[in-house]
Coordinates of C-alpha atoms in Angstrom, one line a residue:
Chain A
M1 CA 0.0 0.0 0.0
D2 CA 1.2 3.4 -1.0
V3 CA 1.2 5.3 2.3
I4 CA 1.3 8.8 0.8
N5 CA -1.3 8.4 -1.9
G6 CA -3.7 6.1 0.1
I7 CA -5.2 2.8 -0.9
S8 CA -5.5 2.0 -4.7
V9 CA -8.6 0.2 -6.0
A10 CA -9.5 -1.5 -9.3
V11 CA -13.3 -1.7 -10.0
V12 CA -14.6 -4.7 -12.0
D13 CA -18.3 -3.9 -12.7
D14 CA -20.2 -4.1 -16.0
H15 CA -22.3 -1.0 -15.2
P16 CA -20.2 2.2 -15.8
A17 CA -22.5 4.2 -13.5
I18 CA -21.6 1.9 -10.6
A19 CA -17.9 2.4 -11.3
A20 CA -18.3 6.1 -11.6
G21 CA -20.3 6.2 -8.3
I22 CA -17.6 4.1 -6.5
E23 CA -15.0 6.5 -7.8
A24 CA -16.9 9.5 -6.4
W25 CA -17.3 7.8 -3.0
C26 CA -13.6 6.9 -2.9
A27 CA -12.6 10.5 -3.8
A28 CA -14.6 11.9 -1.0
A29 CA -13.3 9.4 1.6
D30 CA -10.9 10.4 4.3
P31 CA -8.1 9.3 4.0
P32 CA -8.8 9.3 0.2
V33 CA -8.9 6.1 -1.8
R34 CA -7.7 6.1 -5.4
V35 CA -9.6 4.2 -8.1
V36 CA -6.8 3.4 -10.5
D37 CA -8.8 1.6 -13.2
S38 CA -12.3 0.2 -13.8
G39 CA -13.9 -1.9 -16.5
S40 CA -16.4 -4.6 -17.2
T41 CA -14.1 -7.6 -17.2
P42 CA -11.6 -9.0 -14.6
A43 CA -8.8 -8.0 -17.1
V44 CA -8.6 -4.6 -15.4
A45 CA -7.5 -6.2 -12.2
W46 CA -4.7 -8.2 -13.9
A47 CA -3.0 -5.7 -16.2
G48 CA -2.5 -2.0 -16.6
P49 CA -2.8 0.4 -13.7
G50 CA -5.2 -2.0 -11.9
G51 CA -2.7 -4.8 -12.1
D52 CA -1.2 -3.9 -8.7
A53 CA -4.1 -2.2 -7.1
D54 CA -4.3 -2.9 -3.3
V55 CA -8.0 -3.8 -3.4
V56 CA -10.3 -5.2 -6.2
V57 CA -14.0 -4.3 -6.0
F58 CA -15.7 -7.1 -7.9
D59 CA -19.3 -7.4 -9.2
L60 CA -20.3 -11.1 -9.2
Q61 CA -22.8 -10.8 -12.0
L62 CA -20.6 -9.9 -15.0
G63 CA -22.9 -10.0 -18.1
G64 CA -24.0 -13.6 -17.8
Q65 CA -26.5 -15.1 -15.4
V66 CA -23.9 -17.3 -13.6
P67 CA -21.9 -15.7 -10.8
A68 CA -18.2 -15.3 -11.8
Y69 CA -16.9 -17.6 -9.1
R70 CA -14.0 -18.8 -11.3
D71 CA -12.6 -15.3 -12.0
L72 CA -13.0 -14.6 -8.3
R73 CA -11.0 -17.7 -7.3
H74 CA -8.2 -16.8 -9.7
L75 CA -7.9 -13.3 -8.2
V76 CA -7.9 -14.7 -4.6
D77 CA -5.4 -17.4 -5.4
A78 CA -3.1 -14.7 -6.8
G79 CA -3.3 -13.1 -3.3
R80 CA -5.5 -10.1 -4.3
Q81 CA -7.8 -8.5 -1.7
V82 CA -11.2 -8.7 -3.2
V83 CA -14.4 -6.9 -1.9
V84 CA -17.4 -8.4 -3.7
Y85 CA -20.1 -5.8 -4.3
S86 CA -23.2 -7.4 -5.7
M87 CA -26.9 -7.2 -6.3
R88 CA -27.3 -10.6 -4.7
D89 CA -27.7 -10.9 -0.9
D90 CA -28.7 -14.6 -0.5
R91 CA -26.9 -16.6 2.1
E92 CA -25.4 -19.3 -0.3
T93 CA -23.8 -16.7 -2.5
V94 CA -22.3 -14.8 0.4
L95 CA -20.9 -18.0 2.0
T96 CA -19.6 -19.3 -1.3
C97 CA -17.6 -16.1 -1.8
L98 CA -16.3 -16.1 1.7
D99 CA -15.2 -19.7 1.3
I100 CA -13.4 -18.8 -1.9
G101 CA -11.5 -16.2 0.2
V102 CA -12.9 -12.8 -0.6
F103 CA -12.1 -10.2 2.0
A104 CA -15.7 -8.9 2.4
Y105 CA -19.1 -9.3 0.8
L106 CA -21.4 -6.3 0.4
S107 CA -24.8 -6.2 -1.2
K108 CA -25.4 -3.1 -3.4
T109 CA -27.9 -1.7 -0.9
E110 CA -25.0 -1.5 1.7
G111 CA -22.7 0.5 -0.6
P112 CA -23.1 4.0 0.7
R113 CA -22.4 3.1 4.3
H114 CA -20.0 0.2 4.0
L115 CA -18.1 0.1 0.7
V116 CA -15.4 2.7 1.5
P117 CA -14.9 1.5 5.1
A118 CA -14.6 -2.1 3.7
I119 CA -12.0 -1.0 1.1
Q120 CA -10.0 0.8 3.8
A121 CA -10.2 -2.3 6.1
A122 CA -9.1 -4.5 3.3
G123 CA -6.1 -2.4 2.7
Q124 CA -5.0 -3.1 6.3
N125 CA -6.1 -6.7 6.5
L126 CA -8.6 -5.8 9.3
P127 CA -11.8 -7.8 9.4
Y128 CA -14.9 -6.0 8.2
T129 CA -18.4 -7.5 8.4
P130 CA -21.3 -5.6 6.9
P131 CA -24.9 -6.6 7.9
V132 CA -25.5 -9.0 5.0
M133 CA -22.4 -10.9 5.9
A134 CA -23.6 -11.0 9.5
R135 CA -26.9 -12.5 8.4
A136 CA -25.1 -15.1 6.3
F137 CA -23.0 -16.2 9.4
G138 CA -26.0 -16.2 11.7
T139 CA -28.3 -18.2 9.5
D140 CA -25.6 -20.6 8.2
T141 CA -27.0 -24.2 8.6
R142 CA -24.3 -26.2 6.7
T143 CA -22.9 -29.1 8.8
E144 CA -19.3 -27.9 8.3
R145 CA -20.0 -24.4 9.5
P146 CA -17.8 -22.8 12.2
Q147 CA -19.5 -23.0 15.6
L148 CA -20.6 -19.6 16.9
T149 CA -21.5 -18.9 20.5
P150 CA -25.1 -17.8 21.3
R151 CA -23.7 -14.4 22.3
E152 CA -22.0 -14.0 19.0
V153 CA -25.2 -14.9 17.1
D154 CA -27.0 -12.4 19.3
V155 CA -24.6 -9.6 18.4
L156 CA -24.7 -10.6 14.7
V157 CA -28.5 -10.6 14.7
S158 CA -28.7 -7.2 16.3
W159 CA -26.0 -5.8 14.0
F160 CA -28.0 -7.0 11.0
A161 CA -31.3 -5.6 12.4
C162 CA -30.2 -2.1 13.3
E163 CA -26.9 -1.5 11.3
S164 CA -25.6 0.6 14.2
K165 CA -23.0 -0.7 16.6
D166 CA -23.9 2.0 19.1
M167 CA -27.4 0.7 19.4
V168 CA -26.3 -2.9 19.5
A169 CA -24.0 -2.0 22.4
R170 CA -26.7 0.0 24.2
K171 CA -29.3 -2.8 23.7
L172 CA -27.0 -5.6 24.9
G173 CA -25.4 -3.5 27.7
I174 CA -21.9 -3.9 26.4
T175 CA -19.3 -1.5 24.8
V176 CA -19.0 -0.9 21.1
R177 CA -15.5 -2.4 21.4
T178 CA -17.0 -5.6 22.7
V179 CA -19.6 -5.6 19.9
N180 CA -16.8 -5.3 17.4
S181 CA -14.8 -8.0 18.9
Y182 CA -17.8 -10.5 18.8
I183 CA -18.4 -9.7 15.1
D184 CA -14.7 -9.9 14.3
R185 CA -14.3 -13.2 16.1
A186 CA -17.1 -14.7 14.0
R187 CA -15.5 -13.3 10.9
I188 CA -12.1 -14.8 11.7
R189 CA -13.7 -18.2 12.4
Y190 CA -15.1 -18.1 8.9
A191 CA -11.7 -17.1 7.5
H192 CA -10.1 -20.0 9.3
A193 CA -12.7 -22.5 8.0
G194 CA -13.1 -24.2 4.6
R195 CA -10.9 -23.8 1.5
P196 CA -7.5 -22.4 2.3
A197 CA -6.5 -19.1 0.6
P198 CA -3.6 -16.7 1.1
T199 CA -6.0 -13.8 1.8
K200 CA -7.8 -15.8 4.5
A201 CA -4.5 -16.8 6.1
A202 CA -3.4 -13.2 6.2
L203 CA -6.7 -12.1 7.9
V204 CA -6.3 -14.8 10.5
A205 CA -2.7 -14.0 11.1
R206 CA -3.4 -10.3 11.5
A207 CA -6.2 -11.1 14.0
I208 CA -4.0 -13.3 16.1
Q209 CA -1.2 -10.8 16.0
D210 CA -3.6 -8.0 17.1
G211 CA -4.8 -10.3 20.0
L212 CA -8.3 -10.3 18.5
V213 CA -8.5 -14.1 18.8
G214 CA -6.3 -16.7 20.4
L215 CA -5.0 -19.7 18.4
E216 CA -6.9 -22.0 20.8
E217 CA -10.2 -20.2 20.0
L218 CA -10.1 -21.2 16.4
Chain B
M1 CA -76.4 -19.7 12.1
T2 CA -79.4 -21.1 10.2
G3 CA -78.5 -24.8 10.6
E4 CA -82.0 -26.4 11.2
P5 CA -83.1 -27.0 7.5
V6 CA -79.7 -28.4 6.6
D7 CA -79.7 -30.8 9.6
S8 CA -83.2 -32.1 8.9
T9 CA -82.2 -32.6 5.2
V10 CA -79.4 -34.8 6.4
R11 CA -81.8 -36.7 8.7
D12 CA -84.2 -37.4 5.8
L13 CA -81.5 -38.6 3.6
T14 CA -80.1 -41.4 5.7
I15 CA -81.5 -44.1 3.4
S16 CA -78.1 -45.9 3.6
Q17 CA -79.2 -46.8 7.1
L18 CA -82.1 -48.7 5.5
S19 CA -79.7 -50.8 3.5
R20 CA -78.3 -52.2 6.7
G21 CA -81.8 -52.9 7.9
F22 CA -82.5 -54.7 4.7
R23 CA -79.5 -57.0 5.2
M24 CA -80.5 -57.7 8.8
A25 CA -83.9 -58.9 7.4
N26 CA -81.9 -61.1 5.0
L27 CA -80.1 -62.5 8.0
V28 CA -83.3 -63.3 9.8
I29 CA -84.6 -65.1 6.7
V30 CA -81.5 -67.2 6.6
L31 CA -81.7 -68.1 10.3
V32 CA -85.4 -68.9 10.1
T33 CA -84.9 -71.0 7.0
L34 CA -82.0 -72.8 8.7
L35 CA -83.5 -73.4 12.1
G36 CA -87.3 -73.3 11.3
L37 CA -87.3 -75.3 8.1
A38 CA -84.0 -77.0 7.5
L39 CA -83.4 -78.3 11.0
P40 CA -86.7 -80.1 11.5
S41 CA -86.4 -81.7 8.0
L42 CA -82.8 -82.7 8.8
L43 CA -83.8 -84.3 12.1
S44 CA -86.9 -86.1 10.9
N45 CA -85.0 -87.6 8.0
A46 CA -81.9 -88.6 10.0
A47 CA -82.0 -92.2 8.8
V48 CA -82.3 -91.3 5.1
Y49 CA -78.9 -89.6 4.4
H50 CA -75.8 -91.4 3.3
S51 CA -74.2 -90.1 6.5
F52 CA -76.3 -88.2 9.1
A53 CA -73.1 -87.0 10.8
V54 CA -71.8 -85.3 7.7
Q55 CA -75.2 -83.5 7.3
V56 CA -75.0 -82.3 10.9
V57 CA -71.5 -81.0 10.4
V58 CA -72.4 -79.1 7.2
F59 CA -75.6 -77.8 8.8
T60 CA -73.6 -76.5 11.8
A61 CA -71.1 -74.9 9.4
Q62 CA -73.9 -73.0 7.6
V63 CA -75.3 -71.8 10.9
L64 CA -71.9 -70.6 11.8
V65 CA -71.4 -68.8 8.5
A66 CA -74.8 -67.1 9.0
V67 CA -74.0 -66.0 12.5
I68 CA -70.4 -64.8 11.7
A69 CA -71.7 -62.9 8.6
G70 CA -74.5 -61.4 10.7
L71 CA -72.2 -60.2 13.4
L72 CA -69.8 -58.7 10.8
I73 CA -72.6 -57.0 8.9
R74 CA -74.0 -55.6 12.2
H75 CA -70.7 -54.0 12.9
E76 CA -70.0 -53.1 9.3
R77 CA -66.7 -55.0 9.3
L78 CA -67.3 -57.6 6.6
G79 CA -64.0 -57.5 4.6
T80 CA -63.5 -58.8 1.1
V81 CA -61.4 -61.8 2.1
T82 CA -63.8 -62.9 4.8
R83 CA -66.8 -62.4 2.4
W84 CA -65.3 -64.7 -0.2
F85 CA -64.2 -67.2 2.3
L86 CA -67.7 -67.4 3.9
L87 CA -69.2 -67.7 0.4
F88 CA -66.8 -70.5 -0.5
V89 CA -67.8 -72.4 2.8
S90 CA -71.5 -71.9 2.0
V91 CA -71.3 -73.2 -1.5
A92 CA -69.0 -76.1 -0.5
T93 CA -71.3 -77.2 2.4
Y94 CA -74.3 -76.9 0.1
L95 CA -72.6 -79.2 -2.5
V96 CA -71.7 -81.7 0.3
A97 CA -75.2 -81.6 1.8
T98 CA -77.2 -81.9 -1.5
T99 CA -75.0 -84.7 -2.9
G100 CA -75.3 -86.5 0.5
V101 CA -79.1 -87.0 -0.2
P102 CA -79.7 -90.5 -1.8
A103 CA -81.1 -90.4 -5.3
S104 CA -84.3 -92.1 -4.1
H105 CA -85.0 -89.1 -1.9
Q106 CA -85.0 -86.5 -4.5
V107 CA -83.1 -83.3 -4.5
A108 CA -85.1 -80.2 -3.7
Q109 CA -87.5 -82.3 -1.7
E110 CA -87.9 -82.1 2.1
T111 CA -84.9 -84.3 2.6
D112 CA -82.6 -81.8 0.7
W113 CA -82.7 -79.2 3.4
S114 CA -79.8 -77.2 2.0
F115 CA -81.3 -76.2 -1.3
G116 CA -83.7 -73.7 0.3
V117 CA -80.8 -72.2 2.4
I118 CA -78.0 -71.6 0.0
G119 CA -79.8 -69.0 -2.0
W120 CA -80.6 -66.8 1.0
L121 CA -77.1 -67.4 2.4
G122 CA -75.5 -66.3 -0.9
M123 CA -77.6 -63.2 -1.0
L124 CA -76.7 -62.3 2.5
L125 CA -73.0 -62.4 1.5
L126 CA -73.3 -60.8 -2.0
L127 CA -76.3 -58.4 -2.2
D128 CA -74.7 -55.3 -0.7
R129 CA -71.6 -55.8 -3.0
T130 CA -73.1 -57.0 -6.3
V131 CA -76.7 -57.6 -7.1
L132 CA -75.7 -59.2 -10.4
G133 CA -73.4 -61.6 -8.6
A134 CA -76.2 -62.7 -6.3
V135 CA -78.5 -63.3 -9.2
L136 CA -75.8 -65.3 -11.0
L137 CA -75.3 -67.4 -7.8
L138 CA -79.0 -68.1 -7.6
S139 CA -79.1 -69.1 -11.3
G140 CA -76.0 -71.3 -10.8
V141 CA -77.5 -73.1 -7.8
N142 CA -80.7 -73.9 -9.7
V143 CA -79.0 -74.9 -12.9
F144 CA -76.7 -77.2 -10.9
A145 CA -79.6 -78.7 -9.0
A146 CA -81.6 -79.3 -12.2
G147 CA -78.5 -80.7 -13.9
Y148 CA -77.8 -83.0 -11.0
L149 CA -81.3 -84.4 -11.1
I150 CA -81.0 -85.1 -14.8
A151 CA -77.7 -86.8 -14.2
I152 CA -79.1 -89.1 -11.5
G153 CA -82.2 -89.6 -13.6
E154 CA -84.9 -87.9 -11.5
D155 CA -88.0 -85.9 -12.4
V156 CA -86.9 -82.4 -13.2
L157 CA -90.5 -81.1 -13.5
R158 CA -91.3 -81.9 -10.0
F159 CA -88.2 -80.1 -8.9
A160 CA -89.0 -77.1 -11.1
V161 CA -92.3 -76.4 -9.4
G162 CA -90.7 -76.2 -5.9
A163 CA -87.6 -74.4 -7.2
I164 CA -89.5 -71.6 -9.1
L165 CA -91.5 -70.8 -5.9
V166 CA -88.3 -70.3 -3.9
L167 CA -86.4 -68.5 -6.7
G168 CA -89.3 -66.1 -7.2
F169 CA -89.1 -64.9 -3.6
Q170 CA -85.3 -64.7 -3.8
L171 CA -85.3 -62.7 -7.1
A172 CA -87.9 -60.3 -5.8
F173 CA -85.7 -59.7 -2.8
A174 CA -82.6 -59.1 -5.0
A175 CA -84.6 -56.7 -7.1
A176 CA -85.6 -54.7 -4.0
A177 CA -82.0 -54.7 -2.9
G178 CA -80.9 -53.3 -6.3
T179 CA -83.5 -50.5 -6.1
L180 CA -82.4 -49.7 -2.6
R181 CA -78.8 -49.4 -3.7
R182 CA -79.7 -46.8 -6.3
F183 CA -81.6 -44.9 -3.6
A184 CA -78.6 -45.1 -1.2
A185 CA -76.2 -43.8 -3.9
S186 CA -78.3 -40.7 -4.6
A187 CA -78.9 -40.3 -0.9
S188 CA -75.3 -40.2 -0.1
T189 CA -74.7 -37.7 -2.9
A190 CA -77.4 -35.5 -1.4
V191 CA -75.8 -35.9 2.1
R192 CA -72.4 -34.8 0.7
D193 CA -74.0 -31.8 -1.0
A194 CA -75.7 -30.9 2.2
Q195 CA -72.5 -31.2 4.2
R196 CA -70.7 -29.0 1.6
L197 CA -73.4 -26.4 1.9
R198 CA -73.1 -26.5 5.7
T199 CA -69.3 -26.0 5.5
A200 CA -69.7 -23.2 3.0
Q201 CA -72.2 -21.6 5.4
A202 CA -69.8 -22.0 8.3
V203 CA -67.0 -20.4 6.4
A204 CA -69.2 -17.5 5.3
D205 CA -70.3 -17.0 8.9
Q206 CA -66.6 -17.0 10.0
V207 CA -65.7 -14.4 7.4
Q208 CA -68.7 -12.3 8.4
S209 CA -67.7 -12.4 12.1
D210 CA -64.1 -11.6 11.2
R211 CA -65.3 -8.6 9.2
R212 CA -67.5 -7.5 12.1
A213 CA -64.6 -7.9 14.5
R214 CA -62.3 -5.8 12.3
Y215 CA -65.1 -3.2 11.9
T216 CA -65.4 -3.1 15.7
G217 CA -61.7 -2.5 16.0
L218 CA -61.8 0.4 13.5
A219 CA -65.0 1.8 15.0
E220 CA -63.1 2.4 18.3
T221 CA -60.2 4.2 16.7
T222 CA -61.1 5.4 13.2
V223 CA -64.6 6.6 13.6
P224 CA -63.8 9.2 16.3
L225 CA -61.1 10.6 14.0
L226 CA -63.4 10.8 11.0
T227 CA -66.1 12.4 13.2
D228 CA -63.7 15.0 14.4
L229 CA -62.6 15.7 10.8
A230 CA -66.3 16.0 9.6
T231 CA -67.3 18.3 12.4
G232 CA -64.2 20.5 11.9
R233 CA -63.0 19.9 15.5
T234 CA -59.6 18.6 14.2
D235 CA -56.6 20.9 14.4
L236 CA -54.6 19.6 11.4
T237 CA -51.7 22.0 12.1
D238 CA -50.9 20.0 15.2
E239 CA -48.2 17.5 14.5
R240 CA -49.5 15.0 17.0
T241 CA -53.0 15.1 15.5
R242 CA -51.5 14.4 12.0
A243 CA -49.5 11.6 13.5
R244 CA -52.8 10.0 14.9
Y245 CA -54.3 10.1 11.4
A246 CA -51.2 8.6 9.9
V247 CA -51.2 5.8 12.3
E248 CA -54.9 5.1 11.6
A249 CA -54.3 5.1 7.9
A250 CA -51.5 2.5 8.3
R251 CA -53.7 0.4 10.6
M252 CA -56.4 0.3 8.0
R253 CA -54.0 -0.7 5.3
R254 CA -52.8 -3.5 7.5
L255 CA -56.3 -4.7 8.2
F256 CA -57.1 -4.8 4.5
A257 CA -54.0 -6.9 4.0
E258 CA -55.1 -9.4 6.7
T259 CA -57.6 -11.1 4.4
D260 CA -55.2 -11.7 1.5
E261 CA -54.2 -15.3 0.9
V262 CA -50.4 -15.2 0.9
P263 CA -47.7 -17.6 2.1
D264 CA -46.2 -15.2 4.6
P265 CA -49.0 -13.0 6.0
L266 CA -46.6 -11.4 8.6
V267 CA -44.3 -10.0 5.9
H268 CA -47.3 -9.2 3.7
E269 CA -49.0 -7.1 6.4
L270 CA -45.8 -5.5 7.3
K271 CA -45.3 -4.5 3.6
A272 CA -48.7 -2.8 3.7
C273 CA -47.4 -0.5 6.5
V274 CA -44.1 0.0 4.7
D275 CA -46.1 1.0 1.6
V276 CA -47.8 3.8 3.6
A277 CA -44.4 5.1 4.9
E278 CA -43.0 5.0 1.3
R279 CA -46.0 7.1 0.1
N280 CA -44.9 9.6 2.8
G281 CA -41.5 9.8 1.2
V282 CA -39.6 7.5 3.5
A283 CA -37.1 5.1 1.8
V284 CA -37.7 1.8 3.6
H285 CA -35.3 -1.0 3.3
M286 CA -36.9 -4.3 4.3
D287 CA -35.0 -7.5 5.0
T288 CA -35.5 -10.9 6.6
W289 CA -33.3 -13.2 8.7
G290 CA -33.9 -16.9 9.2
E291 CA -37.2 -18.8 8.9
H292 CA -40.2 -18.0 11.0
P293 CA -43.5 -19.7 11.7
V294 CA -46.8 -17.9 10.7
P295 CA -48.0 -16.2 13.9
P296 CA -51.8 -16.2 14.5
V297 CA -53.6 -13.1 13.4
E298 CA -53.9 -11.6 17.0
I299 CA -50.2 -12.0 17.5
R300 CA -49.4 -10.5 14.1
R301 CA -51.4 -7.4 15.0
T302 CA -49.6 -7.0 18.2
L303 CA -46.2 -7.7 16.6
I304 CA -46.7 -5.2 13.8
E305 CA -48.4 -2.4 15.8
P306 CA -45.3 -0.8 17.3
V307 CA -43.4 -0.9 14.0
M308 CA -46.4 0.4 12.2
R309 CA -46.8 3.3 14.7
T310 CA -43.1 4.2 14.3
L311 CA -43.2 4.0 10.5
A312 CA -46.4 6.1 10.3
V313 CA -44.9 9.0 12.2
I314 CA -41.3 9.0 11.0
S315 CA -39.8 12.4 10.6
G316 CA -36.7 11.1 8.8
T317 CA -36.2 9.9 5.3
T318 CA -35.0 6.4 5.7
A319 CA -35.9 3.3 7.7
R320 CA -34.8 -0.3 8.0
V321 CA -37.4 -2.9 8.7
T322 CA -36.3 -6.5 9.5
V323 CA -38.1 -9.7 10.3
L324 CA -36.0 -12.1 12.3
G325 CA -36.9 -15.7 12.8
S326 CA -35.1 -17.9 15.2
G327 CA -35.8 -21.2 16.9
N328 CA -38.2 -19.9 19.5
A329 CA -38.9 -16.3 18.5
V330 CA -40.1 -14.0 15.7
T331 CA -38.9 -10.4 15.9
V332 CA -40.1 -7.5 13.8
S333 CA -37.9 -4.5 14.1
V334 CA -37.6 -1.0 12.7
V335 CA -34.7 1.4 12.8
T336 CA -35.0 5.0 11.8
E337 CA -33.5 8.3 12.4
G338 CA -35.3 11.3 13.7
V339 CA -37.5 11.9 16.7
V340 CA -40.7 10.0 16.7
A341 CA -43.7 12.2 17.7
E342 CA -45.7 9.4 19.2
E343 CA -44.1 7.5 22.1
V344 CA -43.8 3.8 21.6
T345 CA -44.3 2.1 25.0
D346 CA -42.3 -0.9 26.0
S347 CA -44.2 -3.8 27.4
T348 CA -42.1 -5.7 29.9
A349 CA -44.8 -8.0 31.3
A350 CA -43.2 -11.4 31.7
D351 CA -46.3 -13.3 30.6
A352 CA -47.1 -11.1 27.5
P353 CA -46.7 -13.1 24.3
V354 CA -45.2 -10.1 22.6
T355 CA -42.5 -8.0 24.2
V356 CA -41.6 -4.6 22.8
R357 CA -38.1 -3.0 23.2
T358 CA -37.0 0.4 22.2
T359 CA -33.4 1.5 22.0
T360 CA -32.5 5.1 21.2
T361 CA -29.2 6.7 20.6
D362 CA -27.9 9.8 18.8
G363 CA -31.3 10.6 17.2
M364 CA -31.8 7.1 16.1
I365 CA -34.7 4.9 17.3
W366 CA -34.8 1.1 17.2
V367 CA -38.1 -0.6 18.0
E368 CA -38.3 -4.4 18.3
A369 CA -41.4 -6.5 18.9
T370 CA -40.7 -10.1 19.7
W371 CA -43.1 -13.0 19.9
W372 CA -41.8 -15.9 21.9
T373 CA -43.3 -19.0 20.4

């Protein structure tokens, strides 16, 4: 990451208006985030100015009806930090992307509040869990899912319902810091589970290093 | 409810009951023939038969068949297998009995006690199932008896006089049974129609009473507001007054949505309230979490009420409405910015089926109504 110029981003989205909107949000962010390239195919994230962008914002629905899981996997396997920004908000899609190893999953309705913070967190390998991701964790019924404690589910549900960590903290009688740590711990469990990927390993390593989770908790 | 005419129609149409009475009459005929006619002739001709013991055994077997069939018919439990088994025993015992009479003591005479019995016994076992089958059995027995007489060189004409007399009674009985079956069929159709009518009437009554209940609910809250509006007593510049009207409008929309046939009435009725808010210029984002059971209508009203009140009086421009389902609870929640004019009261009673929780912070309000299933 370029400390002076801030985080660089490549946007892969087949709607030019979306790319332009993301560019505007990033420009207004503090610290600013630079959109170095955008286009309708994953090629923008491989070559040219986007080739070494810190974060790739990726639309799952590129032209076709099938989610572009293959392209996503190639980017993740190359060690790229990917934030999926998609129309879809169903549990299966979210969990599949997280299993592939994307950094965060945002539905398009969450964009205004969460996209820029998610990009900034991705640049620093800090976990970021927007409400739709929280819902996917909390309603996960697969047998191989990571086990969450009732308190963690409680916090995830509340976070999904009100989208305000202040209110979650007030409702549950805990601090915002504790709310964050519950959400992050759930996120790290998911990064630790399933298919191995360099981005997931980096997220887990950073969390252990920061004392967010202990090795024995995973 | 106007149930009397329907009930009496049903009572009039229980002809199928008659069918059972008819079969009991058949049973009585069989028993009388067996015990009143066959038994005396069997006893008085004891010395005549090839083997008196065999005759006694088959006679007893036929009495048993009649009694078992009678009991099963009485309790309406005569199954297909039992029916055919009993028929087989009847026919077999008849053949043994009739061929056990020496040629010199003609078939169909007093000594051949079984000829008069088999026809009635066969009808007892067949008539309710197949009239044609019973007639075929009667014909078969008579053809066999006549054929047997010819084979042993006896006088068929003498047999015919006696046989036609018996057969006449039996065929008349079978014809009556056939007619009764047709009556019973149309009667049961009529009974079904009557029952359908009664159900439709019950449903209509229920719908009517639901409507009345809803109207009563509105009469308590809506009518006073409308009266005030009509008489000009309303001060529409007052924000709280406007809020009361907004809440009432949302409540009416939810009531209208209650009667719609939808898979998830809770979300459907909630959408009606969201629609009202959207018409007021509030951008509402609605989302669900997990699966939830369908709460009964009373619970749905209580669950939605706090959210509806909040949505109706929102002063902000956005709101988030969520329906959360978990193992033992359904929660409907709304989060919005801005101060809400009307206070939403928390209910903390431990035994209340729905608990309401309000959390406020930095100008945001979060109202949650939870139903513990």
